Coordinates of C-alpha atoms in Angstrom, one line a residue:
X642 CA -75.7 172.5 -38.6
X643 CA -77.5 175.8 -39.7
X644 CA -77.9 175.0 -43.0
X645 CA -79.5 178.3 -44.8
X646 CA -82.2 178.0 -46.5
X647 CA -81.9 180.7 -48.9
X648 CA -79.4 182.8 -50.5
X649 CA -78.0 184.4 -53.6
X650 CA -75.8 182.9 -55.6
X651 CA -73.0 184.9 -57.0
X652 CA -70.9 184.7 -60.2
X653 CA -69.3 181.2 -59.6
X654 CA -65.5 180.6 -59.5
X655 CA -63.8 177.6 -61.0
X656 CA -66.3 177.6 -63.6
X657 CA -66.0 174.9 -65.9
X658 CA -63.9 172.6 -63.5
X659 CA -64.2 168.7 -63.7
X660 CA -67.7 167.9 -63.4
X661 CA -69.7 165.4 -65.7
X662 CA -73.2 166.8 -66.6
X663 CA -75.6 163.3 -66.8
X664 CA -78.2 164.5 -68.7
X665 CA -76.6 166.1 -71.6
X666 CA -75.5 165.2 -74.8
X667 CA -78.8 163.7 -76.3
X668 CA -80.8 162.8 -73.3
X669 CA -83.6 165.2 -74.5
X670 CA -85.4 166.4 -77.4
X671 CA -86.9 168.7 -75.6
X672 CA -86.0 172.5 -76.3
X673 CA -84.8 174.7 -73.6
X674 CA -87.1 176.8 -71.4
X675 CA -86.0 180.3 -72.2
X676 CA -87.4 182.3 -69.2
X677 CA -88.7 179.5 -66.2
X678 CA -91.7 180.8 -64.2
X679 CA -92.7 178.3 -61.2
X680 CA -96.4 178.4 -59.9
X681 CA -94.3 177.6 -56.4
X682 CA -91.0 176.5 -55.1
X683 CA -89.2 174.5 -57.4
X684 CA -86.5 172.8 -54.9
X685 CA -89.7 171.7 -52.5
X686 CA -88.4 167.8 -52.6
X687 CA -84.8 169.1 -51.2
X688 CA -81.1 168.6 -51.8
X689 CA -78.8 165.6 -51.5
X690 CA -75.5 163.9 -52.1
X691 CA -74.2 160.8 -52.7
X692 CA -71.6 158.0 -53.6
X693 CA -68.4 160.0 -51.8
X694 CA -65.3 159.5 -53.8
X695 CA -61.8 161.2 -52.3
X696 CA -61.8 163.3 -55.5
X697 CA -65.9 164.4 -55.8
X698 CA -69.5 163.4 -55.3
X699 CA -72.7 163.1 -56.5
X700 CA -75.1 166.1 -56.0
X701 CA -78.6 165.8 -56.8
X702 CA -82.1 167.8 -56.8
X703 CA -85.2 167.7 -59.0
X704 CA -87.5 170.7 -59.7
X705 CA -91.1 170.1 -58.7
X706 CA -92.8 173.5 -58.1
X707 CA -96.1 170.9 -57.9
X708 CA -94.5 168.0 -56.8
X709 CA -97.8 166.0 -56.0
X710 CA -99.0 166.4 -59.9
X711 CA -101.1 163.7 -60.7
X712 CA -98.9 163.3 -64.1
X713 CA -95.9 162.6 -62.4
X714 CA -94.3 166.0 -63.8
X715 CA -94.3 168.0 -60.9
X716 CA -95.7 171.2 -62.3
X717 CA -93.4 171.2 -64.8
X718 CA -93.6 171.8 -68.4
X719 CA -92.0 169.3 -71.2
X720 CA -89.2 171.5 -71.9
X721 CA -85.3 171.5 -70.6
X722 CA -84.6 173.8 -67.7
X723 CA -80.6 175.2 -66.7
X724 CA -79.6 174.5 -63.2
X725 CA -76.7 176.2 -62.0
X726 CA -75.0 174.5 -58.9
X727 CA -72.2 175.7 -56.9
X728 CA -69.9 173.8 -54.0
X729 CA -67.7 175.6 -51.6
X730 CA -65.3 175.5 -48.8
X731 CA -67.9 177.8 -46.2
X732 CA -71.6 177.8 -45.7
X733 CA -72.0 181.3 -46.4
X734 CA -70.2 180.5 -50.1
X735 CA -67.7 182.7 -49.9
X736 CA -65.2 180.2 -51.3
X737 CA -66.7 178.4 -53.9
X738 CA -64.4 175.8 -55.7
X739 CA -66.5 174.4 -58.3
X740 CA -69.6 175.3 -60.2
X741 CA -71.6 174.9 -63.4
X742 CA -74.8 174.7 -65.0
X743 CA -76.6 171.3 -65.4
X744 CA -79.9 170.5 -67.8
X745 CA -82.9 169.1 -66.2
X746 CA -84.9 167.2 -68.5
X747 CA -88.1 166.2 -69.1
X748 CA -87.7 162.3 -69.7
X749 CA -85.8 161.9 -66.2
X750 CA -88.2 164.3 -64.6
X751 CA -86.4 167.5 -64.7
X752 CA -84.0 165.5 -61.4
X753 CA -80.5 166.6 -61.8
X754 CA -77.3 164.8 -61.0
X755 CA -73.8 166.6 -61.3
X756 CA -70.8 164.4 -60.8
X757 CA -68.2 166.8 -59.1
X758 CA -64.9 166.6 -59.2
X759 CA -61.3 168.3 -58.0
X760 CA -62.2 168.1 -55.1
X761 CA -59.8 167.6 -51.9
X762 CA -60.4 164.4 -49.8
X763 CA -61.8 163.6 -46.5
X764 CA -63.7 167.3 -46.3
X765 CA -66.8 168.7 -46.1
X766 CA -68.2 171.2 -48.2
X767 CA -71.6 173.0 -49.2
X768 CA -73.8 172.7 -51.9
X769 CA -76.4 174.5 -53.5
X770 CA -78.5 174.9 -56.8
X771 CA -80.7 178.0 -58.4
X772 CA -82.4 178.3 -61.4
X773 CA -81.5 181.2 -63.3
X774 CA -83.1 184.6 -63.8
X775 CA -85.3 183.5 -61.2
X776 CA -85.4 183.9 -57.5
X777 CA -85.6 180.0 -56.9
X778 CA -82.7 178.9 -54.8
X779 CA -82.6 175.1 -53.3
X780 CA -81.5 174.4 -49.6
X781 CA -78.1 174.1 -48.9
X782 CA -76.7 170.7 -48.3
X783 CA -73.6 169.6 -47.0
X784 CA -71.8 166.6 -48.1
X785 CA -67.5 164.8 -47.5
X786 CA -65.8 163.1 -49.6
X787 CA -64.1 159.9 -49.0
X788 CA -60.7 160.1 -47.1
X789 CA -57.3 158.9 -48.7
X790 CA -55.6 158.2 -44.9
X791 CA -58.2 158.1 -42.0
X792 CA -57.6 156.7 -38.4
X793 CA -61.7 156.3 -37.8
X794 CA -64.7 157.0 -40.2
X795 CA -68.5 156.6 -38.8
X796 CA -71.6 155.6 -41.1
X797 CA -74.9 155.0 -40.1
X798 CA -76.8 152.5 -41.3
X799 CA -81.0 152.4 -42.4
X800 CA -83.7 150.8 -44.1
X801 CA -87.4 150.4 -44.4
X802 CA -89.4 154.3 -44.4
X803 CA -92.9 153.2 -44.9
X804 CA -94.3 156.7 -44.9
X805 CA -97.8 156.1 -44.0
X806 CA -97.2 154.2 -41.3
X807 CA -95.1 156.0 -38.9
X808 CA -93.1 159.6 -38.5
X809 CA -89.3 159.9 -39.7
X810 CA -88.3 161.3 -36.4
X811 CA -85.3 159.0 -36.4
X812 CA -83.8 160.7 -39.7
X813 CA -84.1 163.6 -37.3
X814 CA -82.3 162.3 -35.1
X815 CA -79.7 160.6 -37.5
X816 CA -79.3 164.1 -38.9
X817 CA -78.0 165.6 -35.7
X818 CA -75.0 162.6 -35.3
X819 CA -71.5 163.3 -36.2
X820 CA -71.1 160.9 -39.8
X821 CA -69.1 160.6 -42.7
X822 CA -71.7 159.0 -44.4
X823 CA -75.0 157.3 -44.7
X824 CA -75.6 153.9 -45.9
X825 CA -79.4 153.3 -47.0
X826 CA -80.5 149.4 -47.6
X827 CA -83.4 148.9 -49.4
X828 CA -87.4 149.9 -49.4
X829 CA -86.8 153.8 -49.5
X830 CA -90.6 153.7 -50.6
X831 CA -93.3 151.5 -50.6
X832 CA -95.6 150.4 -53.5
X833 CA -98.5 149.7 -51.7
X834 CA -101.7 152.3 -51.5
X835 CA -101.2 155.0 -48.4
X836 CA -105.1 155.3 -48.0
X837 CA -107.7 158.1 -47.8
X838 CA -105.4 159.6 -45.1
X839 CA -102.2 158.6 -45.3
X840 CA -102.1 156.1 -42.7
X841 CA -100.6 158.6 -39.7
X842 CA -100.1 161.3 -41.7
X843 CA -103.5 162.2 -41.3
X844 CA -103.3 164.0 -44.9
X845 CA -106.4 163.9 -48.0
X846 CA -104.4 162.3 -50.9
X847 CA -105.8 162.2 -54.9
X848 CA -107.2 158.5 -55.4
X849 CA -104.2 157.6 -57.5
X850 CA -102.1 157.8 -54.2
X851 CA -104.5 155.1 -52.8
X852 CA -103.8 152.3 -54.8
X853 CA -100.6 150.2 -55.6
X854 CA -98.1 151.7 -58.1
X855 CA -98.0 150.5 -61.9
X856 CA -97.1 153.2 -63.7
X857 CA -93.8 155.9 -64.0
X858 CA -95.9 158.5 -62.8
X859 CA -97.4 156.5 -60.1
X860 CA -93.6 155.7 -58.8
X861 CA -92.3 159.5 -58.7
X862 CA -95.6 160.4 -56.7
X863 CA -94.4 157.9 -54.2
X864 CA -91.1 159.4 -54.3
X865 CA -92.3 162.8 -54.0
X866 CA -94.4 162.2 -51.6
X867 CA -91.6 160.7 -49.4
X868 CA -89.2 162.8 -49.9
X869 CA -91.7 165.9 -49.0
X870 CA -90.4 164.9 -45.4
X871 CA -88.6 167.2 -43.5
X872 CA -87.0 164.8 -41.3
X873 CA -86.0 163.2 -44.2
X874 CA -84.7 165.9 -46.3
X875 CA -82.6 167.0 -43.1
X876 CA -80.8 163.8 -43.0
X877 CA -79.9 164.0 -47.2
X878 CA -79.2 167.5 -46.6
X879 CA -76.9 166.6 -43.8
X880 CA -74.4 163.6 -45.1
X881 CA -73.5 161.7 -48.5
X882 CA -75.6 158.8 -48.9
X883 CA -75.1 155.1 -50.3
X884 CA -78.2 153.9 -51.4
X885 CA -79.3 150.2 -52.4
X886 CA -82.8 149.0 -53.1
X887 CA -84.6 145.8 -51.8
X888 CA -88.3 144.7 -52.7
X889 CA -90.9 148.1 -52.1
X890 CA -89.0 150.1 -54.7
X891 CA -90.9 147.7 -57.0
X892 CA -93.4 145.1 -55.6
X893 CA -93.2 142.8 -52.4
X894 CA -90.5 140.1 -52.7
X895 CA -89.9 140.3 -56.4
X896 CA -87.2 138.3 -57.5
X897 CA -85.5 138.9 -60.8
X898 CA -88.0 139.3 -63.4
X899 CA -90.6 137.4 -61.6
X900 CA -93.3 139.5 -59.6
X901 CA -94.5 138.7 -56.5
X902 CA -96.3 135.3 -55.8
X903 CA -99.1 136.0 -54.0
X904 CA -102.0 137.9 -56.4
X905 CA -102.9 141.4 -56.5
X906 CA -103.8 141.8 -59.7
X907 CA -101.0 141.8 -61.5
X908 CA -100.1 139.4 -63.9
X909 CA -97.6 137.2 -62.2
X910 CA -96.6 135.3 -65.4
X911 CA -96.1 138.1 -67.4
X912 CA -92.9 138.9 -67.8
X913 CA -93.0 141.7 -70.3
X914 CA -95.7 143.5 -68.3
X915 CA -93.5 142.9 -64.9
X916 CA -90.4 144.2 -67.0
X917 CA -92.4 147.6 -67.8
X918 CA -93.6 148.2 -64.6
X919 CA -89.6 147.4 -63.2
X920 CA -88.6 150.3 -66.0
X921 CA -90.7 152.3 -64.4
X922 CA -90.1 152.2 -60.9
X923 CA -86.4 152.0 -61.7
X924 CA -86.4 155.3 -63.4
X925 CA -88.4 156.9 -60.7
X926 CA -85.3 155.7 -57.9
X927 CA -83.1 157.0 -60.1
X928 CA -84.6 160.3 -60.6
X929 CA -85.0 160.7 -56.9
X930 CA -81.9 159.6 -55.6
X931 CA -77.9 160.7 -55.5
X932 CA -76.9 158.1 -58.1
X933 CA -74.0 157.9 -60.5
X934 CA -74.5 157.2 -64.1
X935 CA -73.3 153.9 -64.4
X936 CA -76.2 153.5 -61.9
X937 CA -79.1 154.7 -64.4
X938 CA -81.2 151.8 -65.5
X939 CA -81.8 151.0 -69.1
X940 CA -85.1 150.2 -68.7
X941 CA -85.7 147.3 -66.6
X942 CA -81.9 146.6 -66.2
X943 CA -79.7 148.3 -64.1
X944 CA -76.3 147.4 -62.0
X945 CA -76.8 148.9 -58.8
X946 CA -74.4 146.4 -57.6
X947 CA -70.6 148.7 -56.8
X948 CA -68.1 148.7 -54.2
X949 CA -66.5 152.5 -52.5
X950 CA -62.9 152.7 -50.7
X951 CA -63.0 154.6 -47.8
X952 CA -58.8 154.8 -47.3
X953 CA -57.2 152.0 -45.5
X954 CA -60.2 151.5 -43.3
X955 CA -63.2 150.2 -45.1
X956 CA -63.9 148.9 -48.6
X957 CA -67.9 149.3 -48.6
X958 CA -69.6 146.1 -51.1
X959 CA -73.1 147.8 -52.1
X960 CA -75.0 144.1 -53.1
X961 CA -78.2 143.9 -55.0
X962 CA -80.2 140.9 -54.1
X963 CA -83.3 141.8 -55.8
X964 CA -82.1 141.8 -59.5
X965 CA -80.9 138.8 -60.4
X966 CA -82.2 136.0 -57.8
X967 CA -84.0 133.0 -58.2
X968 CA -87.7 132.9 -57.9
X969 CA -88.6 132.2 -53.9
X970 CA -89.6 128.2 -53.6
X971 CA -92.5 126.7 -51.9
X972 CA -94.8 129.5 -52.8
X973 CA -93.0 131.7 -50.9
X974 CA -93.5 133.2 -47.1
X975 CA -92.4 131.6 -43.8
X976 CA -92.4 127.6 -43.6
X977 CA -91.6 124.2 -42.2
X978 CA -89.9 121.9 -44.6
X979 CA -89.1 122.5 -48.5
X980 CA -85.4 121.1 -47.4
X981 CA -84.4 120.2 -50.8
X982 CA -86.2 123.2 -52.9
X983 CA -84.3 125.9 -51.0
X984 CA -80.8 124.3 -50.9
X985 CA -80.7 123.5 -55.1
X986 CA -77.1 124.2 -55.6
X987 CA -78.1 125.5 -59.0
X988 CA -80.7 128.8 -57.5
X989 CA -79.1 132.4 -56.9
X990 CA -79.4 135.5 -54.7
X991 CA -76.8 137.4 -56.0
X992 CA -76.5 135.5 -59.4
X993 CA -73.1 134.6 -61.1
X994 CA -71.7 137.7 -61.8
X995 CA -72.4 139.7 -58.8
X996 CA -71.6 136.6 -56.4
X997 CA -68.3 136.1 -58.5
X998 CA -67.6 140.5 -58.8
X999 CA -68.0 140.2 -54.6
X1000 CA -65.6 137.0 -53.5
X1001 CA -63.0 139.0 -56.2
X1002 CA -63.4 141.9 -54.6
X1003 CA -63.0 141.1 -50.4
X1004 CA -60.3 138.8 -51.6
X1005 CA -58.4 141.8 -52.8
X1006 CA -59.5 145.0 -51.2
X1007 CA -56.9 145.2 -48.7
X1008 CA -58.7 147.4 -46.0
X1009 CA -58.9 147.2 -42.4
X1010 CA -62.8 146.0 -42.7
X1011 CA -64.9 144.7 -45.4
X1012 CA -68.3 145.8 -44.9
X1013 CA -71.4 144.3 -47.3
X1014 CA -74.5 146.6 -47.9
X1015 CA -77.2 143.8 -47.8
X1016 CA -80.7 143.7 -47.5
X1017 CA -82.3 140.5 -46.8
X1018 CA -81.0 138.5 -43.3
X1019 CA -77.9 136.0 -44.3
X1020 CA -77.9 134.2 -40.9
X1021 CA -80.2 131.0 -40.5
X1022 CA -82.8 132.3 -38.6
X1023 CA -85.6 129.6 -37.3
X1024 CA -89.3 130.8 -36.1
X1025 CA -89.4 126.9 -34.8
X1026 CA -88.8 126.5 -31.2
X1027 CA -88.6 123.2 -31.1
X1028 CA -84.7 123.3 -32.3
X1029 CA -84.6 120.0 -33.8
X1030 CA -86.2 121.6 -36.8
X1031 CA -86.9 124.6 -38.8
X1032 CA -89.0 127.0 -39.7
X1033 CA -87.5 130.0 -42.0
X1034 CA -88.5 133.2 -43.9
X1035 CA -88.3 131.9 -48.0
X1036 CA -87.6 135.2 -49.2
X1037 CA -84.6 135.8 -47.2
X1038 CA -80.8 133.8 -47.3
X1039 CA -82.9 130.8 -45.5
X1040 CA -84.6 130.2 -48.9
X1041 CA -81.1 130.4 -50.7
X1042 CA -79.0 128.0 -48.2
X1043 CA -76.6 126.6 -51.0
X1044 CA -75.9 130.5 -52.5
X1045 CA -75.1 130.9 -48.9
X1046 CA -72.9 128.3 -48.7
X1047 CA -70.9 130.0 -51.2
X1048 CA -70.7 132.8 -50.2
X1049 CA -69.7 132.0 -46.7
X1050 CA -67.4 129.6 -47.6
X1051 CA -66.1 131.8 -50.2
X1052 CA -65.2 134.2 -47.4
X1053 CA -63.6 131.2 -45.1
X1054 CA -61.8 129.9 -48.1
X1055 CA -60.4 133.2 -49.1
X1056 CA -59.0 134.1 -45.7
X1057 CA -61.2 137.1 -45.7
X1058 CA -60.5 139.2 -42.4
X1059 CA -62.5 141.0 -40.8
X1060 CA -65.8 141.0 -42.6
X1061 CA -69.4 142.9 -41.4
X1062 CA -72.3 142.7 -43.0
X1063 CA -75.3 145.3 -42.9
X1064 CA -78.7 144.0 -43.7
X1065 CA -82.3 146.1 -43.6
X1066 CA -85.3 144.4 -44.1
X1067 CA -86.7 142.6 -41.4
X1068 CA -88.2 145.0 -39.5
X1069 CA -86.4 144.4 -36.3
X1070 CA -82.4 144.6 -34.9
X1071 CA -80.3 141.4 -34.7
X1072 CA -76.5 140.7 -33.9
X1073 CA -75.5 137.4 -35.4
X1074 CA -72.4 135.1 -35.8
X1075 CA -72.6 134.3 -39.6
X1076 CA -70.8 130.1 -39.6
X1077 CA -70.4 128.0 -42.1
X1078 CA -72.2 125.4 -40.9
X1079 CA -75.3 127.2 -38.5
X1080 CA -76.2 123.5 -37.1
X1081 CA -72.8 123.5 -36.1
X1082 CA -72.0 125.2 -31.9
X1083 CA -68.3 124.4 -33.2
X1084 CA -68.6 125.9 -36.9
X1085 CA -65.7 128.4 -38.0
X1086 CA -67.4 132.2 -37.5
X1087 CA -66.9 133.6 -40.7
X1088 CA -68.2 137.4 -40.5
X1089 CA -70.6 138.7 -37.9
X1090 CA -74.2 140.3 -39.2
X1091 CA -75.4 143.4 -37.8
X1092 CA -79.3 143.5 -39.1
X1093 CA -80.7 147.1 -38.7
X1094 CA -84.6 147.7 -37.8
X1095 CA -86.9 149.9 -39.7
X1096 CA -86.9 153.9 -39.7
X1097 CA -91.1 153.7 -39.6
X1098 CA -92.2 150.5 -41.0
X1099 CA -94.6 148.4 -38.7
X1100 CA -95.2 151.3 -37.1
X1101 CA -94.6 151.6 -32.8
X1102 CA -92.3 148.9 -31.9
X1103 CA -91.4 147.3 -28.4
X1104 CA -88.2 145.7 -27.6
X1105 CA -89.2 142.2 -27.6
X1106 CA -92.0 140.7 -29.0
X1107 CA -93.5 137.5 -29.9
X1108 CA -91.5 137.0 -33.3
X1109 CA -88.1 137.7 -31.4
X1110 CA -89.1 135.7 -28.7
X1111 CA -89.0 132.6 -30.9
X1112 CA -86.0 133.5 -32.5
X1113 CA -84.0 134.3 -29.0
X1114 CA -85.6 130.8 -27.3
X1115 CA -82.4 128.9 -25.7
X1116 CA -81.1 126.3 -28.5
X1117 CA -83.3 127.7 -31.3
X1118 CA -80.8 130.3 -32.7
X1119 CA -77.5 130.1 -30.9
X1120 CA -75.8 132.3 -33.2
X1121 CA -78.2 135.2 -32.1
X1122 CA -76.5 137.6 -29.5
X1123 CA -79.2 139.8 -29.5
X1124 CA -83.0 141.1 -30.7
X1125 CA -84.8 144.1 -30.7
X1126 CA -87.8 145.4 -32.4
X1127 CA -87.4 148.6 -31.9
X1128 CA -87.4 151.7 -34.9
X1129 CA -84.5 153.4 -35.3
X1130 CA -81.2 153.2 -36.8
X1131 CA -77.5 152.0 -36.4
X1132 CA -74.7 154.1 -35.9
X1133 CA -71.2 152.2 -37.1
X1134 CA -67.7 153.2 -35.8
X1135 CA -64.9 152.0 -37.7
X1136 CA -61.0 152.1 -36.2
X1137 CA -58.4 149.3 -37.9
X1138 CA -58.2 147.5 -34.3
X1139 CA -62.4 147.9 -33.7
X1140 CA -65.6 148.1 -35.2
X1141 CA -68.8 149.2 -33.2
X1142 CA -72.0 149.5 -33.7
X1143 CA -74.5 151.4 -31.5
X1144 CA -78.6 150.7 -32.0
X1145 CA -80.2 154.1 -31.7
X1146 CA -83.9 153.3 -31.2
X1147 CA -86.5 155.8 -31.1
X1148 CA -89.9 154.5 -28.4
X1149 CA -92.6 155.2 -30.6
X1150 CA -93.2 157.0 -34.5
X1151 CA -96.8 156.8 -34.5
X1152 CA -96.6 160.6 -33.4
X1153 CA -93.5 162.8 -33.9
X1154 CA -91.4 164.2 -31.4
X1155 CA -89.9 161.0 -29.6
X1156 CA -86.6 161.2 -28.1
X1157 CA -83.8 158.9 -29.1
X1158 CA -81.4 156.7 -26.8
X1159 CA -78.9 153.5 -27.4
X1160 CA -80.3 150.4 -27.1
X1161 CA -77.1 147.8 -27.1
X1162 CA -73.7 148.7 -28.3
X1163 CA -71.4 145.5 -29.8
X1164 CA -67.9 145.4 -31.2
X1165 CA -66.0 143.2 -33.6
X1166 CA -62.0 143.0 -32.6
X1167 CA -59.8 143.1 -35.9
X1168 CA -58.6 139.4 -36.4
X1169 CA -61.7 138.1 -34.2
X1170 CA -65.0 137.4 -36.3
X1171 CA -68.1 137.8 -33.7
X1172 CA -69.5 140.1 -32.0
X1173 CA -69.2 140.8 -28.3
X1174 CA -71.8 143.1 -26.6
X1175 CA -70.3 146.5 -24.7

């Protein structure tokens, strides 16, 4: 791309155009820093955009000269500091079309995100930030809107960065891809400690990085330290984003406002204490990440839950399965039995207002494809080999069958066409025929799944192993066209006759530098759920 990393910014024109400055009016007590002077680089933790609209986008930085402070603050001082941002036509900025200045404050960590707008559709542009009187100047980052009238759009699809346990080398690769956008599903971080060394990182870390996160300025380290990537940073720098969370932006397998089952020293039954700690983490995502404001948690509530229209071609469900589900049953984990617990018609994944906002929204969305952002596997999926009976993950749409149910037969009963979904998680690449009835070899094919592996968590994969070789045994998941466990990421091609999706895998991330190449490439014909490998 050659994406500059410096430059001067000249007097912007357009000032004053349709933007929406999110930290404004009341956000801060804090008084303005009259004359900023950074111990370092302020834009260390990068550039990125987000949520493409055919009018605008999200742009977002945070200023961190110290972005590894033990406070959380990032070297910064509890005082407002003026951003100016600009977006233009060229790299070089010789056209800018909108600009402004933006307050970064001290309660949302001094992150800024400017909703832009007047913008033309289906175009990229260039983006860049600088704090004033000052010779700090951020990347630039390049971002598109949404089309109005499209004949094809491409998105790539990820999930699952545990830092400390593998390189980001496929975000370099990602980076380098021709895309219109990027759809992230869940565990951008991961609570857990990243040791002495950082796992492969081989780098000394302060104690506090070492144990689980708790606290707000526990979560931005995490963030910081993440997004101190290169690789990373490329990839935001490169593409809008669409981000969702899952379970590490908080603790393992959380579910609502329950924590997670198995101890670790938090309080399990405390509610309150649980609720904090969500506050926390949720304000340290939001600070970190392209959001919009209706997407900036009140505390330990927040709809990330939305839905983006990409022309005629796609209308793009973002889900949030974390938020409002059901507590998992039978303790939990991966077992035989506990037929009746997981199939209560009463228990949630998506609860009643997102599950009833989503069948609304497929039935009327009238594009080509309708493509769910999902994180936790929807298909049956049984570690059993014996195929008269099952064994299935709790935490994922196994432990939910009867909210499954609805939602699949939602789809069927609403005549929904053409529907994909996109699911992170699992660590590992699946292509499944989502029925209504998975017991079924003569079931109705509803909308086919296309689960994505991990971008470094579980570290070196191999194209089959054990786990997938239980799932892939003849008779045991028939729905299953295909495993890998792989790292890596999906690349999705949408026409209105075809979608495709091609597995980019990456052979190892335990060291950088590894090459990419496609592993499988499948296709969904328009009118024609299921998947047929290419």
């Amino acid at each position: 791309m050659g994406l500059t990393r410096r430059g001067l910014l000249g007097r912007a024109a357009g000032a004053g155009a349709a933007t929406l400055g999110l930290h404004a009016a009341g956000l801060s007590s804090r008084g303005a820093w009259a004359a900023p002077r950074f111990a370092d680089d302020p834009f260390q933790l990068g550039v990125a955009s987000g949520d493409p609209l055919p009018n605008g986008v999200v742009l977002w930085t945070r200023l961190a000269p110290d972005p590894l402070a033990v406070d959380g603050r990032g070297g910064m001082p509890a005082a407002t500091v003026e951003v100016e941002w600009q977006v233009a036509e060229d790299e070089s900025f010789g056209g800018v079309v909108r600009s402004g200045v933006a307050p970064a404050v001290p309660e949302l960590g001094h992150s800024v995100h400017v909703e832009v707008a007047g913008l033309e559709p289906g175009r990229d542009y260039f983006y860049r930030f600088r704090v004033p009187s000052t010779d700090a100047v951020s990347p630039v980052g390049r971002t598109r809107t949404a089309p109005t009238d499209a004949s094809e759009l491409r998105l790539a699809f990820a999930s699952c960065q545990c830092w400390y346990e593998g390189f980001y080398t496929a975000y370099r690769h990602l980076a380098a891809e021709d895309l219109d956008l990027v759809v992230h599903l869940g565990d951008y971080i991961y609570e857990y400690g990243v040791g002495a060394t950082g796992g492969v990182r081989g780098l000394s870390l302060d104690a506090s990085y070492q144990r689980e996160t708790r606290t707000l300025a526990e979560y931005r380290n995490r963030h910081a330290l993440y997004r101190l990537d290169p690789d990373l940073q490329a990839a935001h720098q490169a593409f809008p984003w669409v981000l969702t969370w899952d379970d590490h932006e908080v603790e393992n397998n959380w579910a609502g406002d329950v924590a997670q089952i198995d101890s670790d020293g938090f309080p399990d039954d405390d509610v309150p204490a649980f609720r904090s700690r969500k506050a926390g983490a949720f304000q340290a995502y939001y600070e970190h990440l392209p959001l919009r404001l209706p997407q900036k948690p009140d505390g330990a509530d927040c709809r990330l839950y939305r839905r983006l229209r990409f022309a005629d071609l796609l209308e793009l469900h973002v889900l949030d399965t974390r938020s409002y589900r059901d507590d998992q049953v039978c303790g939990d984990g991966t077992q035989f039995g506990c037929e009746a617990e997981r199939s209560d018609p009463s228990r949630t994944m998506l609860g009643p207002a997102q599950e009833g906002w989503l069948l609304d929204g497929v039935r009327r969305a009238g594009a080509a494809w309708n493509v769910l952002a999902n994180q936790t596997l929807i298909a049956q999926a049984d570690h059993d080999t014996n195929p008269a009976t099952h064994t299935v993950g709790l935490d994922m749409w196994d432990g939910y069958t009867a909210a499954r149910d609805r939602l699949l037969t939602g789809l069927y009963d609403r005549g929904v066409d053409n529907c994909v979904v996109l699911t992170g998680d699992i660590h590992r690449s699946v292509v499944a025929d989502l029925k209504l009835d998975f017991d079924d070899e003569n079931s109705p094919v509803v909308a086919t799944e296309f689960a994505g592996t991990s971008i470094s968590s579980g570290g070196d994969g191999t194209p089959m192993d054990t786990f997938g070789f239980n799932w892939m045994t003849p008779g045991v998941n028939p729905h299953f066209k295909w495993h890998n466990s792989q790292r890596g990421y999906t690349v999705v091609g949408l026409t209105p006759t075809e979608l495709r999706a091609d597995y980019r895998v990456v052979p190892y991330v335990t060291t950088p530098g590894s090459s990419v190449e496609t592993a499988a490439s499948f296709a969904v014909e328009a009118g024609r759920p299921g998947a047929h490998q290419l």
